[in-house]
Structures are given as C-alpha cells and as structure tokens.
C-alpha cells in the first residue's frame, strides 16, 4: 500500500541550529501534504498545508518564518525549523491524503526534535 | 485548533474487557477517522467512517457515528495488552479536503 517516509526519525541539536525534516510519498504523488506538531501527552496540532508548486498555508499562530515549508516536487515536502530553540522541541509528523480525500491519510512515522 | 473533545482522557482495563471511548466534534464533516498511536511512534489508521454511515466494523473494532449529535464512539472488544496505546479521532471537515482536526485523545492501558 501507499507509504509516506519521514526522515530523520530523531534529531538532537543545539539551540540556534536550523533543522530540516523530509516527508516523501513513496509510491504515489502528493500535491498536498500536511505537517503536524505534537507535544508530549498532547494531541496532534495541524501546523500547515504544504502545496506542491505554491506557498504553504499556515494555521493561525504558526510562524511561517520559523517553520519554512517547501514542496518542490510531487513526492517531497520539507519542513525546516529555523534557529530552533528548546521550546521547538516536539514530535513533528507529516501526512499525505489519498486522491479522493475521503480515504485514510498516510502518515509518516514522525520526527522527534530535541533542542538543547 | 482541535476540532473537539474525547472522553475519557484515560482508560485502564484488564485483558478481555471491552474499551469504549467517545469523540465529539463541532462542525460538519466529510468523514471521521480513528487512529492509534503507541508511545513516541507514528499514527496507525484504524477505521474511517463517512458522514453518511452510522456504524462500521473492523475485526475487534466497532465505530459509530451520530452526525446529529456530532459524536462518534470507538469500541475495542476483548482487549489485549497490545491494544495499550493512545487513540485519537480526527475529522475531515467539509471543504477542507484532506485537512484533519484531531481530538485530544484517549490513553488506554490494558493490563494482563
């Protein structure tokens, strides 16, 4: 079945570093992908919608200059956390919807980001 | 923002018992999906129920949907220790194709 691959699965880095997370659709094309953030013991919060060939759409309260999204091809979206600080430490998960929109989403395995 | 609430927040049961959790949402939807998440891991899709469906089964899972009350329930029958996880409902709203709003989740612990 369709699979979404997310890389890396775990990142530990120093404060001030920029971190890039990749989300790939492996056997289907995804013109739209979604990025979620999950803090410990909390639910997933939608951060932004990644649109192939155009600008991402950010949810209210999400800083677009902080979380840069690039969707340069039909199979790859990247999320870059710029100048990361400890409060950005979280679990980031991407997803890609099925063609029809009334099918289950395909989720990546997530990236655990820890900023020291 | 989150679409709605889930209850209970936590549930502790013994193997063999049934586990029921509920989800409420606020706006009209295309479908509602249930996911499982083991600690620190990604999401596993369980069941999708469309807005014109009232009940769906998959193995030991039973999902109901009441669009008049904007609520859904997930029943896990004959639970096993391996069912220990967090369970989330997620709604796909009308005219928001693909975008999911997640509930707060129910943490289920099944003890042998």
mmCIF file of C-alpha atoms in Angstrom:
data_model
loop_
_atom_site.group_PDB
_atom_site.id
_atom_site.type_symbol
_atom_site.label_atom_id
_atom_site.label_comp_id
_atom_site.label_asym_id
_atom_site.label_seq_id
_atom_site.Cartn_x
_atom_site.Cartn_y
_atom_site.Cartn_z
ATOM 1 C CA UNK A 1 0.000 0.000 0.000
ATOM 2 C CA UNK A 2 0.899 3.650 -0.138
ATOM 3 C CA UNK A 3 3.605 4.744 2.253
ATOM 4 C CA UNK A 4 4.896 8.057 3.493
ATOM 5 C CA UNK A 5 8.500 8.150 4.632
ATOM 6 C CA UNK A 6 9.716 10.756 7.078
ATOM 7 C CA UNK A 7 13.362 11.483 7.813
ATOM 8 C CA UNK A 8 15.108 11.829 10.173
ATOM 9 C CA UNK A 9 13.264 9.999 12.909
ATOM 10 C CA UNK A 10 15.203 11.693 15.696
ATOM 11 C CA UNK A 11 17.249 14.852 15.900
ATOM 12 C CA UNK A 12 19.155 16.335 18.815
ATOM 13 C CA UNK A 13 20.872 19.645 18.206
ATOM 14 C CA UNK A 14 21.983 22.840 19.835
ATOM 15 C CA UNK A 15 19.867 25.923 20.211
ATOM 16 C CA UNK A 16 20.139 28.198 17.189
ATOM 17 C CA UNK A 17 20.528 25.374 14.690
ATOM 18 C CA UNK A 18 18.199 25.018 11.750
ATOM 19 C CA UNK A 19 16.767 21.548 11.222
ATOM 20 C CA UNK A 20 15.262 20.142 8.050
ATOM 21 C CA UNK A 21 12.720 17.330 8.095
ATOM 22 C CA UNK A 22 11.763 15.482 4.919
ATOM 23 C CA UNK A 23 8.471 13.862 4.069
ATOM 24 C CA UNK A 24 8.289 11.656 0.987
ATOM 25 C CA UNK A 25 5.429 9.842 -0.630
ATOM 26 C CA UNK A 26 6.965 6.602 -1.835
ATOM 27 C CA UNK A 27 4.556 5.188 -4.385
ATOM 28 C CA UNK A 28 2.067 7.930 -5.083
ATOM 29 C CA UNK A 29 2.079 11.580 -5.929
ATOM 30 C CA UNK A 30 1.031 14.049 -3.291
ATOM 31 C CA UNK A 31 0.201 17.549 -4.427
ATOM 32 C CA UNK A 32 -0.750 18.310 -0.843
ATOM 33 C CA UNK A 33 0.898 17.261 2.379
ATOM 34 C CA UNK A 34 0.237 18.289 5.941
ATOM 35 C CA UNK A 35 2.566 18.986 8.837
ATOM 36 C CA UNK A 36 1.516 18.389 12.428
ATOM 37 C CA UNK A 37 3.204 19.006 15.744
ATOM 38 C CA UNK A 38 2.619 17.022 18.890
ATOM 39 C CA UNK A 39 3.853 17.979 22.341
ATOM 40 C CA UNK A 40 4.249 15.251 24.984
ATOM 41 C CA UNK A 41 0.969 13.748 26.117
ATOM 42 C CA UNK A 42 -0.978 16.044 23.815
ATOM 43 C CA UNK A 43 -2.812 15.667 20.550
ATOM 44 C CA UNK A 44 -1.654 16.489 17.059
ATOM 45 C CA UNK A 45 -1.983 20.101 16.039
ATOM 46 C CA UNK A 46 -2.037 20.992 12.371
ATOM 47 C CA UNK A 47 0.733 23.437 11.573
ATOM 48 C CA UNK A 48 0.465 23.945 7.842
ATOM 49 C CA UNK A 49 -0.660 22.632 4.497
ATOM 50 C CA UNK A 50 2.148 22.075 2.029
ATOM 51 C CA UNK A 51 1.154 22.690 -1.590
ATOM 52 C CA UNK A 52 3.261 21.467 -4.489
ATOM 53 C CA UNK A 53 4.474 24.371 -6.572
ATOM 54 C CA UNK A 54 2.988 27.083 -4.398
ATOM 55 C CA UNK A 55 3.259 28.617 -0.960
ATOM 56 C CA UNK A 56 2.298 26.691 2.117
ATOM 57 C CA UNK A 57 -0.808 27.636 4.056
ATOM 58 C CA UNK A 58 -0.150 28.095 7.749
ATOM 59 C CA UNK A 59 -2.595 27.651 10.594
ATOM 60 C CA UNK A 60 -3.277 30.534 12.891
ATOM 61 C CA UNK A 61 -0.491 31.092 15.373
ATOM 62 C CA UNK A 62 2.174 29.233 13.400
ATOM 63 C CA UNK A 63 5.094 31.438 12.379
ATOM 64 C CA UNK A 64 5.798 30.939 8.703
ATOM 65 C CA UNK A 65 9.284 32.420 9.006
ATOM 66 C CA UNK A 66 10.073 29.997 11.783
ATOM 67 C CA UNK A 67 8.738 26.910 10.061
ATOM 68 C CA UNK A 68 9.715 27.006 6.411
ATOM 69 C CA UNK A 69 7.912 24.592 4.154
ATOM 70 C CA UNK A 70 8.993 23.671 0.661
ATOM 71 C CA UNK A 71 7.081 21.320 -1.609
ATOM 72 C CA UNK A 72 9.276 21.278 -4.664
ATOM 73 C CA UNK A 73 8.098 18.014 -6.180
ATOM 74 C CA UNK A 74 5.066 15.759 -6.184
ATOM 75 C CA UNK A 75 6.734 13.359 -3.764
ATOM 76 C CA UNK A 76 8.672 15.559 -1.354
ATOM 77 C CA UNK A 77 7.804 18.184 1.207
ATOM 78 C CA UNK A 78 10.333 19.581 3.656
ATOM 79 C CA UNK A 79 9.831 21.394 6.941
ATOM 80 C CA UNK A 80 12.744 23.488 8.179
ATOM 81 C CA UNK A 81 12.692 24.666 11.760
ATOM 82 C CA UNK A 82 14.863 27.761 11.621
ATOM 83 C CA UNK A 83 17.027 28.874 14.532
ATOM 84 C CA UNK A 84 15.473 26.233 16.733
ATOM 85 C CA UNK A 85 15.102 26.821 20.454
ATOM 86 C CA UNK A 86 14.196 24.431 23.282
ATOM 87 C CA UNK A 87 10.526 25.382 23.035
ATOM 88 C CA UNK A 88 10.523 23.993 19.479
ATOM 89 C CA UNK A 89 11.304 20.544 20.848
ATOM 90 C CA UNK A 90 8.400 18.385 19.796
ATOM 91 C CA UNK A 91 7.261 15.468 17.670
ATOM 92 C CA UNK A 92 6.656 16.529 14.069
ATOM 93 C CA UNK A 93 4.539 14.337 11.785
ATOM 94 C CA UNK A 94 3.679 14.711 8.140
ATOM 95 C CA UNK A 95 0.807 13.206 6.225
ATOM 96 C CA UNK A 96 -0.406 12.934 2.684
ATOM 97 C CA UNK A 97 -4.045 12.448 1.761
ATOM 98 C CA UNK A 98 -5.349 9.896 -0.664
ATOM 99 C CA UNK A 99 -6.506 11.143 -4.054
ATOM 100 C CA UNK A 100 -10.195 11.249 -3.325
ATOM 101 C CA UNK A 101 -9.956 12.933 0.036
ATOM 102 C CA UNK A 102 -12.429 10.525 1.544
ATOM 103 C CA UNK A 103 -9.830 7.908 2.291
ATOM 104 C CA UNK A 104 -7.442 7.440 5.217
ATOM 105 C CA UNK A 105 -4.449 9.694 5.349
ATOM 106 C CA UNK A 106 -0.980 8.257 5.089
ATOM 107 C CA UNK A 107 1.205 9.382 7.973
ATOM 108 C CA UNK A 108 4.960 9.399 8.297
ATOM 109 C CA UNK A 109 6.490 7.841 11.393
ATOM 110 C CA UNK A 110 7.311 11.250 12.815
ATOM 111 C CA UNK A 111 10.462 13.123 13.786
ATOM 112 C CA UNK A 112 11.355 13.703 17.399
ATOM 113 C CA UNK A 113 13.183 17.001 17.662
ATOM 114 C CA UNK A 114 15.115 17.820 20.816
ATOM 115 C CA UNK A 115 16.799 21.195 21.088
ATOM 116 C CA UNK A 116 19.393 21.534 23.832
ATOM 117 C CA UNK B 1 -7.047 24.177 16.559
ATOM 118 C CA UNK B 2 -8.549 20.957 17.787
ATOM 119 C CA UNK B 3 -11.957 20.016 16.485
ATOM 120 C CA UNK B 4 -13.359 18.591 19.657
ATOM 121 C CA UNK B 5 -13.183 16.508 22.727
ATOM 122 C CA UNK B 6 -12.536 12.905 23.534
ATOM 123 C CA UNK B 7 -13.504 11.081 26.646
ATOM 124 C CA UNK B 8 -12.362 9.545 28.768
ATOM 125 C CA UNK B 9 -8.882 11.061 28.767
ATOM 126 C CA UNK B 10 -7.533 7.832 30.175
ATOM 127 C CA UNK B 11 -8.869 4.317 30.490
ATOM 128 C CA UNK B 12 -7.403 1.384 32.361
ATOM 129 C CA UNK B 13 -8.856 -2.065 31.817
ATOM 130 C CA UNK B 14 -7.903 -5.712 32.056
ATOM 131 C CA UNK B 15 -7.334 -8.031 29.156
ATOM 132 C CA UNK B 16 -10.538 -9.433 27.800
ATOM 133 C CA UNK B 17 -12.629 -6.428 28.768
ATOM 134 C CA UNK B 18 -14.142 -4.017 26.280
ATOM 135 C CA UNK B 19 -12.922 -0.437 25.934
ATOM 136 C CA UNK B 20 -15.166 2.376 24.757
ATOM 137 C CA UNK B 21 -14.094 5.894 24.001
ATOM 138 C CA UNK B 22 -16.066 8.809 22.661
ATOM 139 C CA UNK B 23 -15.318 11.721 20.409
ATOM 140 C CA UNK B 24 -17.300 14.894 19.851
ATOM 141 C CA UNK B 25 -16.741 17.475 17.153
ATOM 142 C CA UNK B 26 -18.056 20.879 16.271
ATOM 143 C CA UNK B 27 -18.503 21.348 12.541
ATOM 144 C CA UNK B 28 -19.920 19.383 9.614
ATOM 145 C CA UNK B 29 -17.608 16.687 8.328
ATOM 146 C CA UNK B 30 -16.842 14.548 5.305
ATOM 147 C CA UNK B 31 -15.600 11.700 7.412
ATOM 148 C CA UNK B 32 -14.240 10.806 10.822
ATOM 149 C CA UNK B 33 -11.173 8.675 11.307
ATOM 150 C CA UNK B 34 -9.764 6.822 14.275
ATOM 151 C CA UNK B 35 -6.034 6.380 14.764
ATOM 152 C CA UNK B 36 -3.860 4.586 17.279
ATOM 153 C CA UNK B 37 -0.505 5.853 18.468
ATOM 154 C CA UNK B 38 1.928 3.833 20.500
ATOM 155 C CA UNK B 39 4.167 5.871 22.767
ATOM 156 C CA UNK B 40 6.573 8.020 20.773
ATOM 157 C CA UNK B 41 5.565 6.484 17.471
ATOM 158 C CA UNK B 42 3.623 7.458 14.380
ATOM 159 C CA UNK B 43 -0.072 7.008 13.758
ATOM 160 C CA UNK B 44 -1.761 3.816 12.709
ATOM 161 C CA UNK B 45 -5.046 4.189 10.871
ATOM 162 C CA UNK B 46 -7.862 2.095 12.337
ATOM 163 C CA UNK B 47 -11.180 2.981 10.735
ATOM 164 C CA UNK B 48 -12.657 5.707 8.547
ATOM 165 C CA UNK B 49 -16.389 6.307 8.705
ATOM 166 C CA UNK B 50 -18.071 8.598 6.206
ATOM 167 C CA UNK B 51 -20.666 11.156 7.173
ATOM 168 C CA UNK B 52 -23.453 9.092 5.587
ATOM 169 C CA UNK B 53 -22.506 5.964 7.528
ATOM 170 C CA UNK B 54 -23.684 5.130 11.035
ATOM 171 C CA UNK B 55 -21.620 2.135 12.013
ATOM 172 C CA UNK B 56 -18.522 0.322 10.845
ATOM 173 C CA UNK B 57 -16.664 -2.758 11.976
ATOM 174 C CA UNK B 58 -13.104 -3.934 11.533
ATOM 175 C CA UNK B 59 -12.044 -7.020 13.428
ATOM 176 C CA UNK B 60 -12.432 -6.240 17.136
ATOM 177 C CA UNK B 61 -13.168 -2.594 16.430
ATOM 178 C CA UNK B 62 -16.592 -1.030 16.130
ATOM 179 C CA UNK B 63 -17.133 2.612 15.312
ATOM 180 C CA UNK B 64 -20.388 4.520 15.399
ATOM 181 C CA UNK B 65 -21.152 7.963 14.092
ATOM 182 C CA UNK B 66 -24.055 10.192 15.038
ATOM 183 C CA UNK B 67 -23.926 13.304 12.888
ATOM 184 C CA UNK B 68 -26.976 14.814 14.604
ATOM 185 C CA UNK B 69 -25.090 14.798 17.885
ATOM 186 C CA UNK B 70 -21.716 15.362 16.235
ATOM 187 C CA UNK B 71 -20.239 12.432 18.069
ATOM 188 C CA UNK B 72 -18.540 9.130 17.443
ATOM 189 C CA UNK B 73 -17.518 6.178 19.551
ATOM 190 C CA UNK B 74 -14.825 3.535 19.227
ATOM 191 C CA UNK B 75 -15.329 0.175 20.872
ATOM 192 C CA UNK B 76 -12.490 -2.300 21.226
ATOM 193 C CA UNK B 77 -13.795 -5.709 22.197
ATOM 194 C CA UNK B 78 -11.859 -8.417 24.016
ATOM 195 C CA UNK B 79 -8.930 -6.096 24.612
ATOM 196 C CA UNK B 80 -5.347 -7.291 24.644
ATOM 197 C CA UNK B 81 -2.202 -5.907 26.238
ATOM 198 C CA UNK B 82 -1.060 -4.955 22.728
ATOM 199 C CA UNK B 83 -4.010 -2.559 22.490
ATOM 200 C CA UNK B 84 -2.279 -0.312 25.026
ATOM 201 C CA UNK B 85 -1.872 2.988 23.179
ATOM 202 C CA UNK B 86 -3.361 6.423 22.704
ATOM 203 C CA UNK B 87 -6.399 6.606 20.461
ATOM 204 C CA UNK B 88 -7.330 9.713 18.507
ATOM 205 C CA UNK B 89 -10.327 10.646 16.476
ATOM 206 C CA UNK B 90 -9.775 13.005 13.585
ATOM 207 C CA UNK B 91 -12.331 14.776 11.451
ATOM 208 C CA UNK B 92 -12.078 15.779 7.819
ATOM 209 C CA UNK B 93 -14.257 18.846 7.573
ATOM 210 C CA UNK B 94 -16.355 19.886 4.611
ATOM 211 C CA UNK B 95 -14.432 21.943 2.055
ATOM 212 C CA UNK B 96 -11.156 21.297 3.861
ATOM 213 C CA UNK B 97 -10.100 18.381 1.736
ATOM 214 C CA UNK B 98 -7.528 16.235 3.461
ATOM 215 C CA UNK B 99 -7.008 18.522 6.430
ATOM 216 C CA UNK B 100 -7.623 16.680 9.704
ATOM 217 C CA UNK B 101 -8.549 18.086 13.075
ATOM 218 C CA UNK B 102 -7.642 15.784 15.924
ATOM 219 C CA UNK B 103 -9.377 15.197 19.200
ATOM 220 C CA UNK B 104 -7.493 15.279 22.468
ATOM 221 C CA UNK B 105 -7.047 11.524 22.564
ATOM 222 C CA UNK B 106 -7.756 8.717 24.994
ATOM 223 C CA UNK B 107 -4.876 6.900 26.629
ATOM 224 C CA UNK B 108 -5.762 3.237 27.034
ATOM 225 C CA UNK B 109 -3.835 0.857 29.271
ATOM 226 C CA UNK B 110 -4.670 -2.830 29.091
ATOM 227 C CA UNK B 111 -3.197 -4.903 31.881
ATOM 228 C CA UNK B 112 -2.666 -8.658 31.536
#
